[in-house]
DNA sequence: ATCCTACAATGGACGAAGTCCAAGTCAAGA
DNA sequence: TCTTGACTTGGACTTCGTCCATTGTAGGAT
């Protein structure tokens, strides 16, 4: 994780202060931030960073496979820096909290050929939903 | 399926021409329309129907469990009238086409208790992704 | 160390998707 | 048929994201 900046440089990324800050914000906390949250945290260190730059940088990180984009709720997309360990997501139906989870087996295996309709199926994104402990008692 | 209007009436729905048209548009074609597409099709029969009415009606149908809301791509939500037969979705990464699919087993069973973090997990939404036959050859 | 230039950042306008609300309309029970 | 509360309308507004012309700069070349 800590060598994200190394990997990016090795891939020919031009290293700007803006990109560095965005990458650091993402890897600093293992939570699932929205683009605006990333922008807010980045702006604490680099006050004049533009929203468009954050969007661009996030898009590049996603394209490079360093970050996973989630749209669990039809609202703002969230960015998950935990891209190198395959996992799924558990979302609270009350407060929207998100946890990374690792189900057993390969979710793809549950889809028989007869249900693939000729698609070259390459991945399965699973969103488990339910009330988190805090919301259950509240 | 055809008795959706019956069920709605039985639940105390006030039956207006707008609601009838929206319900008919959804059940008429077994595809996954966006709210704007539903509005466009409804407007063919009822030209002055408001967008807000379509949104309201779709929201009510979802709340009643008659329709399932999908946000597979972070763009416009889609509405799936096939709510009474449990299924998942297969989405083309090229063109966005969506098919209903039925994996084997219960996706929830793949999430061990140790991975539930105290959540009362109640459902699992699975999105399989891959290229459809048309996009694969193009 | 300095220069060049292609790549990156800026910021403000724009667009898509969806929500809100005050005023008008109407379904259906009395 | 009358009444009334639920429903619809349409336009303003919000949120999330994209676009683009201009300005800035990282990093290789000299």
Short mmCIF file of C-alpha atoms (C1' of nucleotides) in Angstrom, two decimals:
data_model
loop_
_atom_site.label_atom_id
_atom_site.label_comp_id
_atom_site.label_asym_id
_atom_site.label_seq_id
_atom_site.Cartn_x
_atom_site.Cartn_y
_atom_site.Cartn_z
CA UNK A 1 0.00 0.00 0.00
CA UNK A 2 2.67 2.45 1.07
CA UNK A 3 4.42 2.12 -2.24
CA UNK A 4 1.45 3.30 -4.27
CA UNK A 5 3.41 6.40 -5.22
CA UNK A 6 6.27 4.16 -6.34
CA UNK A 7 4.03 2.10 -8.56
CA UNK A 8 2.50 5.19 -10.08
CA UNK A 9 5.86 6.70 -10.85
CA UNK A 10 6.97 3.41 -12.40
CA UNK A 11 3.96 3.58 -14.71
CA UNK A 12 5.04 6.93 -16.02
CA UNK A 13 2.81 9.10 -13.91
CA UNK A 14 3.98 12.67 -13.77
CA UNK A 15 4.09 13.28 -10.05
CA UNK A 16 2.39 16.51 -9.10
CA UNK A 17 1.65 17.75 -5.61
CA UNK A 18 -2.06 17.36 -6.31
CA UNK A 19 -1.77 13.72 -7.34
CA UNK A 20 0.43 12.97 -4.39
CA UNK A 21 -2.05 14.46 -1.96
CA UNK A 22 -5.01 12.62 -3.46
CA UNK A 23 -3.14 9.31 -3.36
CA UNK A 24 -2.11 9.94 0.23
CA UNK A 25 -5.63 10.82 1.31
CA UNK A 26 -6.93 7.58 -0.16
CA UNK A 27 -4.32 5.30 1.31
CA UNK A 28 -4.17 7.12 4.63
CA UNK A 29 -7.55 5.99 5.87
CA UNK A 30 -9.05 2.69 4.90
CA UNK A 31 -12.53 4.04 4.50
CA UNK A 32 -14.75 4.55 1.50
CA UNK A 33 -14.72 8.24 0.69
CA UNK A 34 -16.76 10.11 -1.87
CA UNK A 35 -15.00 12.33 -4.38
CA UNK A 36 -16.08 15.39 -2.42
CA UNK A 37 -14.73 13.94 0.80
CA UNK A 38 -11.43 13.23 -0.91
CA UNK A 39 -11.44 16.80 -2.17
CA UNK A 40 -12.13 18.19 1.30
CA UNK A 41 -9.32 16.18 2.89
CA UNK A 42 -6.94 17.03 0.08
CA UNK A 43 -7.78 20.71 0.43
CA UNK A 44 -6.67 20.64 4.06
CA UNK A 45 -3.14 20.13 2.81
CA UNK A 46 -3.33 21.85 -0.55
CA UNK A 47 -6.01 24.51 -0.25
CA UNK A 48 -6.36 25.43 -3.90
CA UNK A 49 -6.76 21.98 -5.36
CA UNK A 50 -9.63 21.93 -7.83
CA UNK A 51 -12.54 19.54 -7.74
CA UNK A 52 -11.90 18.66 -11.37
CA UNK A 53 -8.37 17.59 -10.51
CA UNK A 54 -9.65 15.27 -7.81
CA UNK A 55 -12.13 13.74 -10.24
CA UNK A 56 -9.41 13.34 -12.87
CA UNK A 57 -6.99 11.76 -10.46
CA UNK A 58 -9.56 9.38 -9.02
CA UNK A 59 -10.53 8.35 -12.54
CA UNK A 60 -6.91 7.61 -13.38
CA UNK A 61 -6.38 5.60 -10.22
CA UNK A 62 -9.43 3.55 -11.09
CA UNK A 63 -8.24 3.02 -14.66
CA UNK A 64 -4.86 1.86 -13.36
CA UNK A 65 -6.57 -0.61 -11.06
CA UNK A 66 -5.21 1.01 -7.90
CA UNK A 67 -8.61 2.01 -6.56
CA UNK A 68 -12.08 0.51 -6.87
CA UNK A 69 -15.12 2.62 -7.59
CA UNK A 70 -18.36 1.74 -5.78
CA UNK A 71 -21.89 2.91 -6.41
CA UNK A 72 -23.81 1.12 -3.73
CA UNK A 73 -26.70 3.48 -3.35
CA UNK A 74 -27.22 5.56 -6.47
CA UNK A 75 -25.75 8.56 -4.70
CA UNK A 76 -22.15 9.74 -4.87
CA UNK A 77 -19.63 7.11 -5.92
CA UNK A 78 -17.18 5.96 -3.30
CA UNK A 79 -13.53 5.08 -3.75
CA UNK A 80 -11.98 2.03 -2.16
CA UNK A 81 -8.17 1.94 -1.95
CA UNK A 82 -8.19 -1.75 -1.06
CA UNK A 83 -7.96 -2.83 -4.70
CA UNK A 84 -5.29 -5.51 -4.41
CA UNK A 85 -7.23 -7.82 -2.13
CA UNK A 86 -10.37 -9.15 -3.74
CA UNK A 87 -13.39 -8.46 -1.59
CA UNK A 88 -17.04 -7.53 -1.54
CA UNK A 89 -19.04 -4.98 0.44
CA UNK A 90 -21.46 -5.01 3.33
CA UNK A 91 -23.64 -1.90 3.51
CA UNK A 92 -25.85 -0.77 6.39
CA UNK A 93 -29.38 -0.09 5.20
CA UNK A 94 -29.76 2.39 8.04
CA UNK A 95 -26.73 4.67 7.99
CA UNK A 96 -24.93 3.65 4.83
CA UNK A 97 -21.77 2.47 6.59
CA UNK A 98 -19.64 0.22 4.40
CA UNK A 99 -17.34 -2.64 5.37
CA UNK A 100 -15.08 -4.74 3.20
CA UNK A 101 -15.93 -8.44 3.50
CA UNK A 102 -14.57 -11.67 2.05
CA UNK A 103 -17.21 -14.28 1.22
CA UNK A 104 -16.16 -17.90 0.84
CA UNK A 105 -15.73 -19.32 -2.63
CA UNK A 106 -15.86 -17.49 -5.93
CA UNK A 107 -19.16 -15.68 -6.53
CA UNK A 108 -18.71 -16.27 -10.27
CA UNK A 109 -18.98 -20.01 -9.77
CA UNK A 110 -22.63 -19.65 -8.78
CA UNK A 111 -23.64 -18.54 -12.26
CA UNK A 112 -24.12 -21.59 -14.49
CA UNK A 113 -23.28 -21.41 -18.19
CA UNK A 114 -26.96 -21.67 -19.02
CA UNK A 115 -27.48 -18.39 -17.19
CA UNK A 116 -24.68 -16.52 -18.96
CA UNK A 117 -26.43 -15.96 -22.29
CA UNK A 118 -23.17 -15.95 -24.20
CA UNK A 119 -21.64 -13.18 -22.09
CA UNK A 120 -17.92 -13.42 -21.30
CA UNK A 121 -18.55 -12.92 -17.58
CA UNK A 122 -15.43 -11.64 -15.88
CA UNK A 123 -16.42 -10.50 -12.41
CA UNK A 124 -19.16 -10.46 -9.81
CA UNK A 125 -19.78 -7.53 -7.51
CA UNK A 126 -21.72 -8.48 -4.41
CA UNK A 127 -23.37 -6.00 -2.07
CA UNK A 128 -24.64 -7.51 1.15
CA UNK A 129 -27.20 -5.34 2.92
CA UNK A 130 -28.50 -5.24 6.45
CA UNK A 131 -28.62 -3.23 9.66
CA UNK A 132 -25.37 -2.56 11.43
CA UNK A 133 -25.20 -3.05 15.22
CA UNK A 134 -25.50 0.69 15.92
CA UNK A 135 -28.59 1.10 13.75
CA UNK A 136 -30.17 -2.09 15.11
CA UNK A 137 -30.24 -0.76 18.68
CA UNK A 138 -31.13 2.84 17.81
CA UNK B 1 -47.96 -9.76 -13.22
CA UNK B 2 -51.09 -8.66 -15.01
CA UNK B 3 -52.86 -8.14 -11.73
CA UNK B 4 -50.44 -5.51 -10.48
CA UNK B 5 -53.21 -2.94 -10.71
CA UNK B 6 -55.44 -5.25 -8.65
CA UNK B 7 -52.85 -5.58 -5.93
CA UNK B 8 -52.29 -1.85 -5.82
CA UNK B 9 -55.99 -1.17 -5.52
CA UNK B 10 -56.23 -3.75 -2.76
CA UNK B 11 -53.54 -1.89 -0.87
CA UNK B 12 -55.54 1.28 -0.88
CA UNK B 13 -53.91 3.00 -3.80
CA UNK B 14 -55.96 5.77 -5.24
CA UNK B 15 -56.05 4.81 -8.90
CA UNK B 16 -55.23 7.75 -11.14
CA UNK B 17 -54.63 7.68 -14.86
CA UNK B 18 -50.99 8.63 -14.25
CA UNK B 19 -50.34 5.74 -11.89
CA UNK B 20 -52.11 3.33 -14.18
CA UNK B 21 -50.00 4.35 -17.15
CA UNK B 22 -46.74 4.12 -15.20
CA UNK B 23 -47.64 0.67 -13.91
CA UNK B 24 -48.61 -0.45 -17.41
CA UNK B 25 -45.39 0.84 -18.95
CA UNK B 26 -43.34 -1.10 -16.42
CA UNK B 27 -45.19 -4.38 -16.72
CA UNK B 28 -45.64 -4.11 -20.48
CA UNK B 29 -42.01 -4.69 -21.38
CA UNK B 30 -39.73 -6.80 -19.28
CA UNK B 31 -36.76 -4.51 -19.65
CA UNK B 32 -34.95 -2.29 -17.20
CA UNK B 33 -36.01 1.27 -17.89
CA UNK B 34 -34.68 4.47 -16.40
CA UNK B 35 -37.10 6.93 -14.84
CA UNK B 36 -36.81 9.16 -17.89
CA UNK B 37 -37.53 6.26 -20.21
CA UNK B 38 -40.59 5.40 -18.16
CA UNK B 39 -41.62 9.03 -18.39
CA UNK B 40 -41.14 9.10 -22.17
CA UNK B 41 -43.21 5.95 -22.69
CA UNK B 42 -45.89 7.13 -20.29
CA UNK B 43 -46.04 10.47 -22.09
CA UNK B 44 -46.91 8.70 -25.34
CA UNK B 45 -50.22 7.80 -23.79
CA UNK B 46 -50.69 10.66 -21.36
CA UNK B 47 -48.83 13.63 -22.83
CA UNK B 48 -48.96 15.94 -19.86
CA UNK B 49 -47.69 13.58 -17.18
CA UNK B 50 -45.05 15.28 -15.05
CA UNK B 51 -41.61 13.90 -14.38
CA UNK B 52 -42.18 14.36 -10.67
CA UNK B 53 -45.24 12.13 -10.84
CA UNK B 54 -43.24 9.37 -12.50
CA UNK B 55 -40.58 9.64 -9.80
CA UNK B 56 -43.23 9.60 -7.07
CA UNK B 57 -44.98 6.60 -8.54
CA UNK B 58 -41.79 4.63 -9.09
CA UNK B 59 -40.77 5.36 -5.52
CA UNK B 60 -44.08 4.06 -4.24
CA UNK B 61 -43.89 0.92 -6.34
CA UNK B 62 -40.43 0.28 -4.93
CA UNK B 63 -41.62 0.89 -1.37
CA UNK B 64 -44.47 -1.56 -1.91
CA UNK B 65 -42.05 -4.17 -3.20
CA UNK B 66 -43.63 -4.34 -6.63
CA UNK B 67 -40.58 -3.05 -8.44
CA UNK B 68 -36.84 -3.32 -7.78
CA UNK B 69 -34.54 -0.35 -8.13
CA UNK B 70 -31.09 -0.95 -9.64
CA UNK B 71 -28.07 1.30 -9.71
CA UNK B 72 -25.59 -0.82 -11.58
CA UNK B 73 -23.44 1.91 -13.03
CA UNK B 74 -23.69 5.10 -11.02
CA UNK B 75 -25.80 6.62 -13.72
CA UNK B 76 -29.58 6.75 -13.81
CA UNK B 77 -31.33 4.19 -11.66
CA UNK B 78 -33.25 1.48 -13.49
CA UNK B 79 -36.53 -0.11 -12.52
CA UNK B 80 -37.11 -3.83 -12.72
CA UNK B 81 -40.73 -5.03 -12.65
CA UNK B 82 -39.66 -8.62 -12.05
CA UNK B 83 -39.78 -8.22 -8.26
CA UNK B 84 -41.61 -11.41 -7.33
CA UNK B 85 -39.00 -13.81 -8.66
CA UNK B 86 -35.70 -13.51 -6.84
CA UNK B 87 -32.86 -12.91 -9.25
CA UNK B 88 -29.60 -11.11 -9.87
CA UNK B 89 -28.28 -9.08 -12.79
CA UNK B 90 -25.78 -9.58 -15.58
CA UNK B 91 -24.53 -6.33 -17.09
CA UNK B 92 -22.56 -5.85 -20.30
CA UNK B 93 -19.43 -3.82 -19.67
CA UNK B 94 -19.58 -2.62 -23.27
CA UNK B 95 -23.11 -1.45 -23.95
CA UNK B 96 -24.74 -1.62 -20.53
CA UNK B 97 -27.34 -4.20 -21.52
CA UNK B 98 -28.90 -5.91 -18.50
CA UNK B 99 -30.28 -9.43 -18.14
CA UNK B 100 -31.98 -11.05 -15.20
CA UNK B 101 -30.14 -14.19 -14.08
CA UNK B 102 -30.63 -16.83 -11.42
CA UNK B 103 -27.44 -18.08 -9.79
CA UNK B 104 -27.46 -21.41 -7.98
CA UNK B 105 -27.68 -21.41 -4.20
CA UNK B 106 -28.25 -18.48 -1.89
CA UNK B 107 -25.62 -15.76 -2.25
CA UNK B 108 -26.10 -14.93 1.44
CA UNK B 109 -24.78 -18.35 2.44
CA UNK B 110 -21.32 -17.40 1.17
CA UNK B 111 -20.87 -14.78 3.89
CA UNK B 112 -19.69 -16.46 7.10
CA UNK B 113 -20.76 -15.08 10.48
CA UNK B 114 -17.21 -13.98 11.13
CA UNK B 115 -17.50 -11.67 8.13
CA UNK B 116 -20.80 -10.11 9.21
CA UNK B 117 -19.46 -7.82 11.94
CA UNK B 118 -22.71 -7.95 13.86
CA UNK B 119 -24.82 -6.78 10.94
CA UNK B 120 -28.26 -8.32 10.52
CA UNK B 121 -27.60 -9.16 6.87
CA UNK B 122 -30.84 -9.56 4.97
CA UNK B 123 -30.00 -9.64 1.31
CA UNK B 124 -27.25 -9.88 -1.26
CA UNK B 125 -27.34 -8.03 -4.56
CA UNK B 126 -25.03 -9.54 -7.14
CA UNK B 127 -23.99 -7.82 -10.34
CA UNK B 128 -22.17 -10.06 -12.79
CA UNK B 129 -20.21 -8.12 -15.39
CA UNK B 130 -18.78 -9.06 -18.76
CA UNK B 131 -19.05 -8.51 -22.50
CA UNK B 132 -22.26 -9.52 -24.22
CA UNK B 133 -22.06 -11.48 -27.50
CA UNK B 134 -22.74 -8.38 -29.61
CA UNK B 135 -20.02 -6.33 -27.95
CA UNK B 136 -17.54 -9.22 -28.05
CA UNK B 137 -17.65 -9.41 -31.85
CA UNK B 138 -17.82 -5.68 -32.49
"C1'" DA C 1 21.31 25.54 -14.11
"C1'" DT C 2 18.06 26.78 -17.69
"C1'" DC C 3 14.93 26.02 -21.25
"C1'" DC C 4 11.06 23.56 -23.58
"C1'" DT C 5 7.05 21.39 -24.16
"C1'" DA C 6 3.77 18.07 -23.47
"C1'" DC C 7 1.12 16.90 -19.82
"C1'" DA C 8 -1.51 18.48 -15.78
"C1'" DA C 9 -4.29 21.85 -12.93
"C1'" DT C 10 -7.61 25.45 -12.68
"C1'" DG C 11 -12.26 27.21 -12.19
"C1'" DG C 12 -16.34 28.26 -13.97
"C1'" DA C 13 -19.96 26.90 -17.06
"C1'" DC C 14 -22.59 23.15 -18.20
"C1'" DG C 15 -25.40 18.81 -17.96
"C1'" DA C 16 -27.79 14.78 -16.05
"C1'" DA C 17 -30.49 12.85 -12.47
"C1'" DG C 18 -33.34 13.59 -8.92
"C1'" DT C 19 -35.95 16.32 -5.09
"C1'" DC C 20 -39.00 19.84 -3.28
"C1'" DC C 21 -42.95 22.66 -2.82
"C1'" DA C 22 -47.01 25.71 -3.32
"C1'" DA C 23 -50.96 25.71 -5.99
"C1'" DG C 24 -54.35 23.36 -8.60
"C1'" DT C 25 -56.98 18.93 -9.61
"C1'" DC C 26 -59.57 14.87 -8.95
"C1'" DA C 27 -60.93 9.88 -7.08
"C1'" DA C 28 -63.91 7.92 -4.39
"C1'" DG C 29 -66.54 7.69 -0.10
"C1'" DA C 30 -70.62 10.06 2.33
"C1'" DT D 1 -73.43 15.58 -5.99
"C1'" DC D 2 -70.48 17.23 -2.75
"C1'" DT D 3 -66.42 17.22 -0.11
"C1'" DT D 4 -61.98 16.42 1.10
"C1'" DG D 5 -57.63 14.66 1.47
"C1'" DA D 6 -54.67 12.52 -1.56
"C1'" DC D 7 -52.52 13.23 -6.04
"C1'" DT D 8 -50.45 15.94 -9.87
"C1'" DT D 9 -48.20 19.77 -11.83
"C1'" DG D 10 -44.21 22.45 -13.30
"C1'" DG D 11 -40.58 24.98 -12.29
"C1'" DA D 12 -36.91 26.04 -9.15
"C1'" DC D 13 -33.41 23.88 -6.79
"C1'" DT D 14 -29.67 20.44 -5.27
"C1'" DT D 15 -26.22 17.11 -5.99
"C1'" DC D 16 -22.89 14.83 -8.53
"C1'" DG D 17 -20.12 14.89 -12.22
"C1'" DT D 18 -18.06 16.51 -16.92
"C1'" DC D 19 -16.07 19.77 -20.16
"C1'" DC D 20 -12.97 23.08 -21.85
"C1'" DA D 21 -10.00 27.10 -22.69
"C1'" DT D 22 -6.48 28.97 -20.17
"C1'" DT D 23 -2.59 28.80 -17.19
"C1'" DG D 24 1.03 26.30 -14.83
"C1'" DT D 25 4.73 22.97 -14.20
"C1'" DA D 26 7.48 18.30 -14.07
"C1'" DG D 27 11.10 16.47 -15.81
"C1'" DG D 28 13.93 15.42 -19.90
"C1'" DA D 29 17.15 17.85 -23.12
"C1'" DT D 30 20.93 21.07 -23.60
#
